[in-house]
Amino acid sequence: MRNKLALVVTMTAPVAASLAAALLLSLVYPAAAKLSTEYYQKTCPNAEQIISEVVTNKQISNPTTAAGTLRLFFHDCFVGGCDASMLISSNAFNRAERDADDNVSLPGDAFDTIIRAKTALELQCPGVVSCADVLALATRDLVLMLGGPFYAVHLGRKDALGSSATTVPGNLPRPNMTIDELIDVFAKKQMTVQDLVALSGAHTVGFSHCSEFASRIFSYKGSGGHDPTMSAQYAEALQKACANYQKDPTIAAFNDVMTPGKFDNMYYQNVLRGLGLLASDSSLAADKRTRPLVERYAANQTAFFDDFTHAMEKLSIVGVKIGRKGEVRRRCDEFNNLST
Ligand code: HEM
Ligand SMILES: *[C@@H]1O[C@H](CO)[C@@H](O)[C@H](O)[C@H]1NC(C)=O
Ligand SMILES: *[C@@H]1O[C@H](CO)[C@@H](O)[C@H](O)[C@H]1NC(C)=O
Ligand SMILES: CC(=O)N[C@H]1CO[C@H](CO)[C@@H](O)[C@@H]1O
């Protein structure tokens, strides 16, 4: 009952936010003004339905899909725009974005979800729906499935004609960046401090590998102990869980130790209580520009959902390509001119 209520509240507010986002952002990303929620109405009217079915089934059979896909979408958009360039596989001639050094373990389930949805679409409307749009819609559907807010996705993105690992460095945030560096990485994509804090709420789901936070829990800055801004109990539990991480690099911890699979505002409550997992999570509570937002979202989930929705609308149009700047790929992991 409570869940249902939350959904009703968040379905109305985003409409205003989405309009504002579309108007403002189209000044910075002019191609975004050409996107529309009706883009496939004539050419593939069931596109959203088809994607939603595939994605729902995948998430039910593999619950790690949603968080992985959300992260994949974020990385795709921040490296050269929301253009499915992150989906391209490397080959003998090209090392693609997804194999860049700081592209830490994007999970296979996320790629597989997009490929499955695309395959289903190709059966009904071949060559019509771009992989970039599939990824944007799949992400929206999966956030909703985890209990997060619904938002409209404007469509008509074209898929990138290139993807190179060399373009990745500097575009993605890292856990060991200072708050100034984090703000900067987001500002380069026209994302505000509010967007940074609201989007970081994505860490209310999914997990991180021990190597991403090991320097906080084992001999922090040579001290022999853990990062003192972390709860001692939490740090000790992580030390135990990660004791063997160098031998077994697949060991990971939930980003949100309290409600790991639920898209809610628990992340912010955690961060305020020393239960932030990554250094970048904790640093949001330590800076005077970001802390008020963390406090606001921790106290009010509706405020978080409103701002997350707004920020996802913005993220979804970063660097989008239209017309001849891109293509509609036949396969999401290959350019068309290589598969013929
Ligand atoms: C603010 C700077 C951010 C940093 C430094 C950061 C860093 C990371 C790192 C290191 C991981 C763990 C990866 C692994 O070990 O496999 C992770 C996971 C994740 N990140 Fe972020 N991230 C940031 C922002 C975001 C944003 C804006 C989103 C989406 C809107 C996002 C979504 C996720 C999700 C969903 C996961 C879990 C992935 C999974 O379970 O497979 N992150 N992040
Ligand atoms: C941050 O971590 C990366 C590896 O993920 C490393 O290459 C870099 O030197 C680190 N930067 C700082 C400032 O510690
Ligand atoms: C929570 O935030 C929403 C959206 O900003 C606002 O409308 C609502 O009044 C807030 N609720 C409380 C209890 O402050
Ligand atoms: C999914 C994926 O391609 N991950 C790659 C990220 O980068 C590392 C380091 O180069 C690769 O080993 C992974 O395969």
Short mmCIF file of C-alpha atoms and ligand atoms in Angstrom, two decimals:
data_model
loop_
_atom_site.label_atom_id
_atom_site.label_comp_id
_atom_site.label_asym_id
_atom_site.label_seq_id
_atom_site.Cartn_x
_atom_site.Cartn_y
_atom_site.Cartn_z
CA MET A 1 0.00 0.00 0.00
CA ARG A 2 2.76 2.45 0.92
CA ASN A 3 4.62 1.54 -2.23
CA LYS A 4 1.63 2.17 -4.39
CA LEU A 5 1.11 5.56 -2.81
CA ALA A 6 4.71 6.54 -3.46
CA LEU A 7 4.27 5.64 -7.10
CA VAL A 8 1.20 7.85 -7.48
CA VAL A 9 2.99 10.80 -5.96
CA THR A 10 6.04 10.43 -8.19
CA MET A 11 4.11 9.92 -11.42
CA THR A 12 2.76 13.48 -11.47
CA ALA A 13 5.62 15.71 -10.34
CA PRO A 14 8.10 14.50 -12.99
CA VAL A 15 5.90 15.82 -15.81
CA ALA A 16 6.76 19.41 -14.96
CA ALA A 17 10.41 18.56 -14.30
CA SER A 18 10.69 16.70 -17.59
CA LEU A 19 9.36 19.64 -19.59
CA ALA A 20 11.80 22.00 -17.93
CA ALA A 21 14.68 19.59 -18.53
CA ALA A 22 13.80 19.18 -22.19
CA LEU A 23 13.57 22.92 -22.76
CA LEU A 24 16.77 23.88 -20.96
CA LEU A 25 18.93 21.01 -22.06
CA SER A 26 18.03 21.33 -25.71
CA LEU A 27 19.94 24.61 -25.67
CA VAL A 28 23.10 22.72 -24.73
CA TYR A 29 22.37 19.53 -26.65
CA PRO A 30 20.38 20.82 -29.67
CA ALA A 31 19.84 17.33 -31.13
CA ALA A 32 17.86 16.47 -28.02
CA ALA A 33 15.10 18.83 -29.13
CA LYS A 34 14.36 16.43 -32.01
CA LEU A 35 13.71 13.49 -29.70
CA SER A 36 10.10 12.63 -28.95
CA THR A 37 8.15 10.13 -26.88
CA GLU A 38 6.18 9.30 -30.08
CA TYR A 39 9.22 8.64 -32.27
CA TYR A 40 8.36 4.98 -33.00
CA GLN A 41 4.57 5.37 -32.93
CA LYS A 42 4.19 4.63 -36.66
CA THR A 43 7.31 2.56 -37.34
CA CYS A 44 7.32 0.26 -34.28
CA PRO A 45 4.28 0.98 -32.13
CA ASN A 46 4.95 -1.91 -29.74
CA ALA A 47 8.60 -1.05 -29.14
CA GLU A 48 8.21 0.00 -25.52
CA GLN A 49 6.02 -3.01 -24.77
CA ILE A 50 8.49 -5.44 -26.35
CA ILE A 51 11.45 -3.99 -24.46
CA SER A 52 9.55 -3.96 -21.20
CA GLU A 53 8.64 -7.66 -21.52
CA VAL A 54 12.18 -8.80 -22.26
CA VAL A 55 13.66 -6.66 -19.53
CA THR A 56 11.12 -7.76 -16.93
CA ASN A 57 11.80 -11.42 -17.62
CA LYS A 58 15.53 -10.92 -17.48
CA GLN A 59 15.36 -9.08 -14.17
CA ILE A 60 13.15 -11.79 -12.65
CA SER A 61 15.54 -14.54 -13.73
CA ASN A 62 18.64 -12.50 -12.83
CA PRO A 63 18.13 -9.79 -10.20
CA THR A 64 21.56 -8.22 -10.74
CA THR A 65 20.45 -7.05 -14.18
CA ALA A 66 18.84 -3.78 -13.11
CA ALA A 67 21.77 -2.23 -11.28
CA GLY A 68 24.20 -3.34 -13.97
CA THR A 69 22.06 -1.82 -16.71
CA LEU A 70 21.65 1.47 -14.86
CA ARG A 71 25.42 1.73 -14.49
CA LEU A 72 25.97 0.77 -18.12
CA PHE A 73 23.59 3.52 -19.22
CA PHE A 74 25.37 6.09 -17.07
CA HIS A 75 28.75 5.12 -18.51
CA ASP A 76 27.45 5.10 -22.07
CA CYS A 77 26.02 8.61 -21.70
CA PHE A 78 29.13 10.06 -20.03
CA VAL A 79 31.50 8.71 -22.67
CA GLY A 80 30.61 10.42 -25.95
CA GLY A 81 26.88 10.68 -25.27
CA CYS A 82 23.92 8.28 -24.96
CA ASP A 83 24.71 6.50 -28.22
CA ALA A 84 25.29 2.83 -27.35
CA SER A 85 29.01 3.25 -28.00
CA MET A 86 29.61 1.42 -24.72
CA LEU A 87 27.88 -1.67 -26.19
CA ILE A 88 30.39 -2.18 -29.02
CA SER A 89 32.70 -5.18 -28.65
CA SER A 90 36.38 -4.81 -29.28
CA ASN A 91 37.89 -6.61 -32.26
CA ALA A 92 41.34 -7.12 -33.77
CA PHE A 93 41.30 -3.59 -35.21
CA ASN A 94 39.68 -1.60 -32.44
CA ARG A 95 39.75 -1.53 -28.65
CA ALA A 96 36.26 -0.29 -27.79
CA GLU A 97 35.05 1.88 -24.89
CA ARG A 98 33.85 -1.04 -22.81
CA ASP A 99 37.39 -2.35 -22.54
CA ALA A 100 38.86 0.89 -21.27
CA ASP A 101 41.05 0.58 -18.19
CA ASP A 102 38.72 2.35 -15.80
CA ASN A 103 35.67 0.53 -17.10
CA VAL A 104 35.52 -1.69 -14.07
CA SER A 105 33.58 -4.86 -14.63
CA LEU A 106 30.40 -3.75 -16.32
CA PRO A 107 28.33 -6.87 -15.81
CA GLY A 108 27.55 -9.20 -18.68
CA ASP A 109 23.89 -9.38 -17.70
CA ALA A 110 23.37 -5.76 -18.62
CA PHE A 111 24.80 -6.22 -22.12
CA ASP A 112 22.82 -9.41 -22.55
CA THR A 113 19.56 -7.65 -21.64
CA ILE A 114 19.99 -5.05 -24.36
CA ILE A 115 20.95 -7.67 -26.93
CA ARG A 116 17.88 -9.75 -26.09
CA ALA A 117 15.54 -6.77 -26.29
CA LYS A 118 17.07 -5.76 -29.61
CA THR A 119 16.66 -9.30 -30.99
CA ALA A 120 12.97 -9.26 -30.06
CA LEU A 121 12.54 -5.86 -31.71
CA GLU A 122 14.28 -6.97 -34.92
CA LEU A 123 11.67 -9.71 -35.35
CA GLN A 124 8.82 -7.18 -35.37
CA CYS A 125 10.38 -4.05 -36.84
CA PRO A 126 13.81 -4.76 -38.30
CA GLY A 127 16.30 -1.92 -38.45
CA VAL A 128 14.04 0.62 -36.74
CA VAL A 129 14.79 0.96 -33.03
CA SER A 130 18.29 2.13 -32.09
CA CYS A 131 20.34 0.38 -29.43
CA ALA A 132 20.76 3.71 -27.66
CA ASP A 133 16.98 3.98 -27.29
CA VAL A 134 16.72 0.35 -26.16
CA LEU A 135 19.27 1.04 -23.41
CA ALA A 136 17.48 4.23 -22.31
CA LEU A 137 14.09 2.48 -22.12
CA ALA A 138 15.44 -0.67 -20.49
CA THR A 139 17.10 1.44 -17.79
CA ARG A 140 13.86 3.31 -17.11
CA ASP A 141 11.88 0.06 -16.86
CA LEU A 142 14.42 -1.55 -14.53
CA VAL A 143 14.59 1.44 -12.16
CA LEU A 144 10.81 1.26 -11.92
CA MET A 145 10.92 -2.49 -11.24
CA LEU A 146 13.23 -1.92 -8.26
CA GLY A 147 10.72 0.55 -6.79
CA GLY A 148 12.18 3.74 -8.25
CA PRO A 149 10.32 6.53 -10.03
CA PHE A 150 8.81 6.41 -13.52
CA TYR A 151 9.91 9.00 -16.07
CA ALA A 152 9.19 9.54 -19.75
CA VAL A 153 11.99 8.73 -22.20
CA HIS A 154 12.24 10.83 -25.33
CA LEU A 155 13.27 8.69 -28.31
CA GLY A 156 15.07 8.93 -31.62
CA ARG A 157 18.72 8.58 -30.58
CA LYS A 158 21.00 7.19 -33.27
CA ASP A 159 23.77 4.70 -32.48
CA ALA A 160 27.38 5.83 -32.55
CA LEU A 161 29.59 5.22 -35.58
CA GLY A 162 32.68 4.86 -33.40
CA SER A 163 33.76 3.53 -30.02
CA SER A 164 37.31 3.81 -28.75
CA ALA A 165 38.79 2.95 -25.37
CA THR A 166 40.98 6.03 -25.66
CA THR A 167 37.96 8.32 -25.16
CA VAL A 168 37.06 6.91 -21.73
CA PRO A 169 39.67 8.37 -19.32
CA GLY A 170 38.60 11.60 -17.71
CA ASN A 171 34.92 11.16 -18.54
CA LEU A 172 33.93 8.78 -15.77
CA PRO A 173 34.00 9.49 -12.05
CA ARG A 174 36.22 7.34 -9.82
CA PRO A 175 35.71 6.62 -6.10
CA ASN A 176 39.05 8.21 -5.16
CA MET A 177 38.27 11.55 -6.82
CA THR A 178 37.94 14.61 -4.62
CA ILE A 179 34.55 16.26 -4.43
CA ASP A 180 35.87 19.05 -6.68
CA GLU A 181 36.90 16.48 -9.28
CA LEU A 182 33.52 14.74 -9.06
CA ILE A 183 31.67 18.03 -9.50
CA ASP A 184 33.92 18.77 -12.46
CA VAL A 185 33.31 15.46 -14.24
CA PHE A 186 29.58 16.10 -14.01
CA ALA A 187 29.85 19.79 -14.95
CA LYS A 188 31.57 18.77 -18.19
CA LYS A 189 28.25 17.11 -19.15
CA GLN A 190 26.20 20.13 -18.02
CA MET A 191 25.19 18.26 -14.88
CA THR A 192 24.86 20.31 -11.70
CA VAL A 193 25.87 19.56 -8.12
CA GLN A 194 22.23 18.64 -7.51
CA ASP A 195 22.37 16.19 -10.43
CA LEU A 196 25.58 14.67 -9.02
CA VAL A 197 24.02 14.08 -5.62
CA ALA A 198 20.67 12.87 -6.98
CA LEU A 199 22.26 10.47 -9.50
CA SER A 200 24.64 9.10 -6.88
CA GLY A 201 21.46 7.79 -5.26
CA ALA A 202 21.70 5.04 -7.89
CA HIS A 203 24.07 3.45 -5.38
CA THR A 204 20.95 2.47 -3.44
CA VAL A 205 21.15 -0.71 -5.53
CA GLY A 206 23.83 -3.05 -6.87
CA PHE A 207 27.27 -3.82 -5.55
CA SER A 208 30.93 -2.85 -5.70
CA HIS A 209 33.99 -5.06 -5.80
CA CYS A 210 36.33 -4.92 -2.81
CA SER A 211 39.15 -3.36 -4.85
CA GLU A 212 36.96 -0.24 -5.22
CA PHE A 213 36.96 0.48 -1.48
CA ALA A 214 39.85 -1.64 -0.13
CA SER A 215 41.99 1.45 0.49
CA ARG A 216 39.32 2.71 2.92
CA ILE A 217 39.08 -0.41 5.04
CA PHE A 218 42.63 -1.81 5.06
CA SER A 219 45.35 0.46 6.38
CA TYR A 220 43.65 3.71 5.41
CA LYS A 221 46.37 6.20 4.45
CA GLY A 222 48.93 3.98 6.16
CA SER A 223 47.11 4.15 9.51
CA GLY A 224 46.61 0.42 9.88
CA GLY A 225 42.91 1.03 10.51
CA HIS A 226 39.88 1.99 8.45
CA ASP A 227 38.73 5.37 7.20
CA PRO A 228 37.53 7.04 10.43
CA THR A 229 34.50 8.52 8.69
CA MET A 230 33.13 4.97 8.32
CA SER A 231 31.13 3.28 11.04
CA ALA A 232 33.54 0.93 12.85
CA GLN A 233 31.09 -1.96 12.80
CA TYR A 234 30.53 -1.52 9.08
CA ALA A 235 34.25 -1.26 8.29
CA GLU A 236 34.98 -4.41 10.29
CA ALA A 237 32.25 -6.36 8.51
CA LEU A 238 33.70 -5.24 5.18
CA GLN A 239 37.22 -6.22 6.25
CA LYS A 240 35.93 -9.72 6.94
CA ALA A 241 33.97 -9.96 3.73
CA CYS A 242 36.90 -8.71 1.66
CA ALA A 243 39.70 -10.50 3.55
CA ASN A 244 40.44 -12.64 0.50
CA TYR A 245 39.73 -10.14 -2.25
CA GLN A 246 43.20 -10.16 -3.79
CA LYS A 247 42.98 -13.90 -4.40
CA ASP A 248 39.34 -13.70 -5.39
CA PRO A 249 38.66 -10.38 -7.14
CA THR A 250 34.99 -11.29 -7.70
CA ILE A 251 34.11 -10.63 -4.04
CA ALA A 252 31.76 -7.67 -3.79
CA ALA A 253 29.63 -5.84 -1.23
CA PHE A 254 26.18 -4.34 -1.57
CA ASN A 255 26.28 -0.60 -2.20
CA ASP A 256 23.33 -0.15 0.17
CA VAL A 257 23.87 -2.48 3.11
CA MET A 258 20.38 -1.82 4.55
CA THR A 259 18.04 -2.34 1.55
CA PRO A 260 20.35 -3.61 -1.21
CA GLY A 261 17.77 -4.50 -3.84
CA LYS A 262 15.32 -1.66 -3.36
CA PHE A 263 15.46 1.65 -5.14
CA ASP A 264 14.79 4.00 -2.23
CA ASN A 265 16.44 6.88 -0.34
CA MET A 266 18.29 4.58 2.08
CA TYR A 267 21.59 5.40 0.36
CA TYR A 268 21.47 8.94 1.75
CA GLN A 269 20.56 7.78 5.25
CA ASN A 270 23.51 5.38 5.06
CA VAL A 271 25.93 8.07 3.92
CA LEU A 272 24.98 10.23 6.91
CA ARG A 273 25.55 7.32 9.31
CA GLY A 274 29.01 6.30 8.10
CA LEU A 275 27.58 3.51 5.96
CA GLY A 276 28.69 4.87 2.62
CA LEU A 277 30.65 2.19 0.75
CA LEU A 278 32.79 4.14 -1.72
CA ALA A 279 34.93 7.11 -0.71
CA SER A 280 32.96 9.18 -3.23
CA ASP A 281 29.71 8.25 -1.43
CA SER A 282 31.02 9.39 1.93
CA SER A 283 32.50 12.56 0.51
CA LEU A 284 29.01 13.77 -0.44
CA ALA A 285 28.26 14.07 3.27
CA ALA A 286 31.48 15.96 4.01
CA ASP A 287 31.21 18.94 1.66
CA LYS A 288 29.03 21.96 2.31
CA ARG A 289 27.79 22.08 -1.29
CA THR A 290 26.56 18.49 -1.29
CA ARG A 291 25.64 17.70 2.32
CA PRO A 292 22.40 19.75 2.40
CA LEU A 293 21.15 17.72 -0.58
CA VAL A 294 22.14 14.44 1.07
CA GLU A 295 20.20 15.52 4.16
CA ARG A 296 17.21 16.55 2.10
CA TYR A 297 17.02 13.26 0.22
CA ALA A 298 17.63 11.23 3.38
CA ALA A 299 14.63 12.91 4.99
CA ASN A 300 12.29 12.94 2.02
CA GLN A 301 12.13 10.18 -0.59
CA THR A 302 9.74 12.17 -2.76
CA ALA A 303 12.30 14.96 -3.02
CA PHE A 304 14.93 12.37 -4.02
CA PHE A 305 12.66 10.76 -6.62
CA ASP A 306 11.75 14.16 -8.11
CA ASP A 307 15.38 15.23 -8.46
CA PHE A 308 16.53 11.79 -9.62
CA THR A 309 13.85 11.85 -12.32
CA HIS A 310 14.93 15.30 -13.41
CA ALA A 311 18.60 14.26 -13.49
CA MET A 312 17.85 11.05 -15.43
CA GLU A 313 15.95 13.10 -18.02
CA LYS A 314 19.05 15.24 -18.40
CA LEU A 315 21.42 12.27 -18.41
CA SER A 316 19.31 10.59 -21.10
CA ILE A 317 19.94 13.34 -23.63
CA VAL A 318 23.64 13.97 -23.03
CA GLY A 319 25.40 14.07 -26.41
CA VAL A 320 22.61 12.30 -28.30
CA LYS A 321 23.09 11.90 -32.04
CA ILE A 322 20.41 12.30 -34.70
CA GLY A 323 20.25 12.08 -38.49
CA ARG A 324 23.49 11.21 -40.25
CA LYS A 325 25.53 11.57 -37.06
CA GLY A 326 24.62 7.96 -36.34
CA GLU A 327 22.87 4.81 -37.51
CA VAL A 328 20.34 2.26 -36.29
CA ARG A 329 22.50 -0.74 -35.63
CA ARG A 330 21.35 -4.19 -36.62
CA ARG A 331 23.35 -5.70 -33.77
CA CYS A 332 24.05 -3.69 -30.65
CA ASP A 333 27.61 -4.94 -30.26
CA GLU A 334 28.74 -4.21 -33.85
CA PHE A 335 28.69 -1.32 -36.30
CA ASN A 336 26.58 -2.03 -39.41
CA ASN A 337 29.50 -1.61 -41.81
CA LEU A 338 31.46 -4.38 -40.09
CA SER A 339 28.71 -6.98 -40.04
CA THR A 340 27.97 -6.92 -43.78
C1 HEM B 1 29.47 10.03 -8.43
C2 HEM B 1 30.41 9.32 -8.91
C3 HEM B 1 30.35 7.82 -9.08
C4 HEM B 1 31.38 6.98 -8.81
C5 HEM B 1 32.75 7.36 -8.32
C6 HEM B 1 30.90 5.65 -9.08
C7 HEM B 1 31.66 4.52 -8.95
C8 HEM B 1 31.15 3.24 -8.95
C9 HEM B 1 31.93 2.05 -8.70
C10 HEM B 1 33.42 2.01 -8.47
C11 HEM B 1 31.08 1.00 -8.69
C12 HEM B 1 31.42 -0.46 -8.45
C13 HEM B 1 31.70 -1.18 -9.74
C14 HEM B 1 32.13 -2.59 -9.50
O1 HEM B 1 32.89 -2.85 -8.57
O2 HEM B 1 31.70 -3.46 -10.27
C15 HEM B 1 29.77 1.52 -8.95
C16 HEM B 1 28.63 0.76 -9.03
C17 HEM B 1 27.42 1.26 -9.48
N1 HEM B 1 27.18 2.53 -9.91
FE1 HEM B 1 28.36 4.12 -9.65
N2 HEM B 1 29.61 5.71 -9.49
C18 HEM B 1 29.23 7.02 -9.53
C19 HEM B 1 28.01 7.49 -9.97
C20 HEM B 1 27.00 6.69 -10.47
C21 HEM B 1 25.85 7.18 -11.19
C22 HEM B 1 25.60 8.63 -11.56
C23 HEM B 1 25.09 6.10 -11.50
C24 HEM B 1 23.80 6.01 -12.27
C25 HEM B 1 22.95 6.97 -12.47
C26 HEM B 1 25.74 4.95 -10.92
C27 HEM B 1 25.26 3.67 -10.92
C28 HEM B 1 25.88 2.60 -10.33
C29 HEM B 1 25.23 1.32 -10.12
C30 HEM B 1 23.77 1.00 -10.39
C31 HEM B 1 26.20 0.47 -9.58
C32 HEM B 1 26.03 -1.00 -9.23
C33 HEM B 1 26.40 -1.82 -10.45
C34 HEM B 1 26.13 -3.31 -10.28
O3 HEM B 1 25.62 -3.75 -9.26
O4 HEM B 1 26.45 -4.04 -11.24
N3 HEM B 1 26.92 5.35 -10.34
N4 HEM B 1 29.85 2.88 -9.12
C1 LIG B 2 42.65 6.49 -8.20
O1 LIG B 2 42.52 5.14 -8.58
C2 LIG B 2 43.06 4.84 -9.85
C3 LIG B 2 42.75 3.40 -10.13
O2 LIG B 2 41.40 3.15 -10.07
C4 LIG B 2 44.55 5.13 -9.87
O3 LIG B 2 45.05 4.88 -11.16
C5 LIG B 2 44.77 6.58 -9.47
O4 LIG B 2 46.16 6.81 -9.35
C6 LIG B 2 44.10 6.90 -8.16
N1 LIG B 2 44.20 8.33 -7.92
C7 LIG B 2 44.50 8.83 -6.74
C8 LIG B 2 44.51 10.32 -6.66
O5 LIG B 2 44.73 8.14 -5.79
C1 LIG B 3 9.13 16.31 0.32
O1 LIG B 3 9.57 16.86 -0.91
C2 LIG B 3 8.51 17.14 -1.79
C3 LIG B 3 9.13 17.50 -3.13
O2 LIG B 3 10.07 18.52 -3.01
C4 LIG B 3 7.63 18.22 -1.20
O3 LIG B 3 6.56 18.51 -2.10
C5 LIG B 3 7.09 17.72 0.13
O4 LIG B 3 6.36 18.76 0.74
C6 LIG B 3 8.23 17.28 1.03
N1 LIG B 3 7.66 16.64 2.21
C7 LIG B 3 8.01 16.98 3.44
C8 LIG B 3 7.38 16.20 4.53
O5 LIG B 3 8.80 17.88 3.66
C1 LIG B 4 32.76 -5.67 -19.68
C2 LIG B 4 34.13 -5.34 -20.07
O1 LIG B 4 34.44 -5.25 -21.23
N1 LIG B 4 34.98 -5.12 -19.07
C3 LIG B 4 36.36 -4.79 -19.31
C4 LIG B 4 36.74 -3.53 -18.54
O2 LIG B 4 38.13 -3.34 -18.53
C5 LIG B 4 38.90 -4.44 -18.04
C6 LIG B 4 40.34 -4.01 -17.95
O3 LIG B 4 40.84 -3.68 -19.21
C7 LIG B 4 38.69 -5.65 -18.95
O4 LIG B 4 39.44 -6.75 -18.51
C8 LIG B 4 37.21 -6.01 -18.92
O5 LIG B 4 36.95 -7.06 -19.81
#
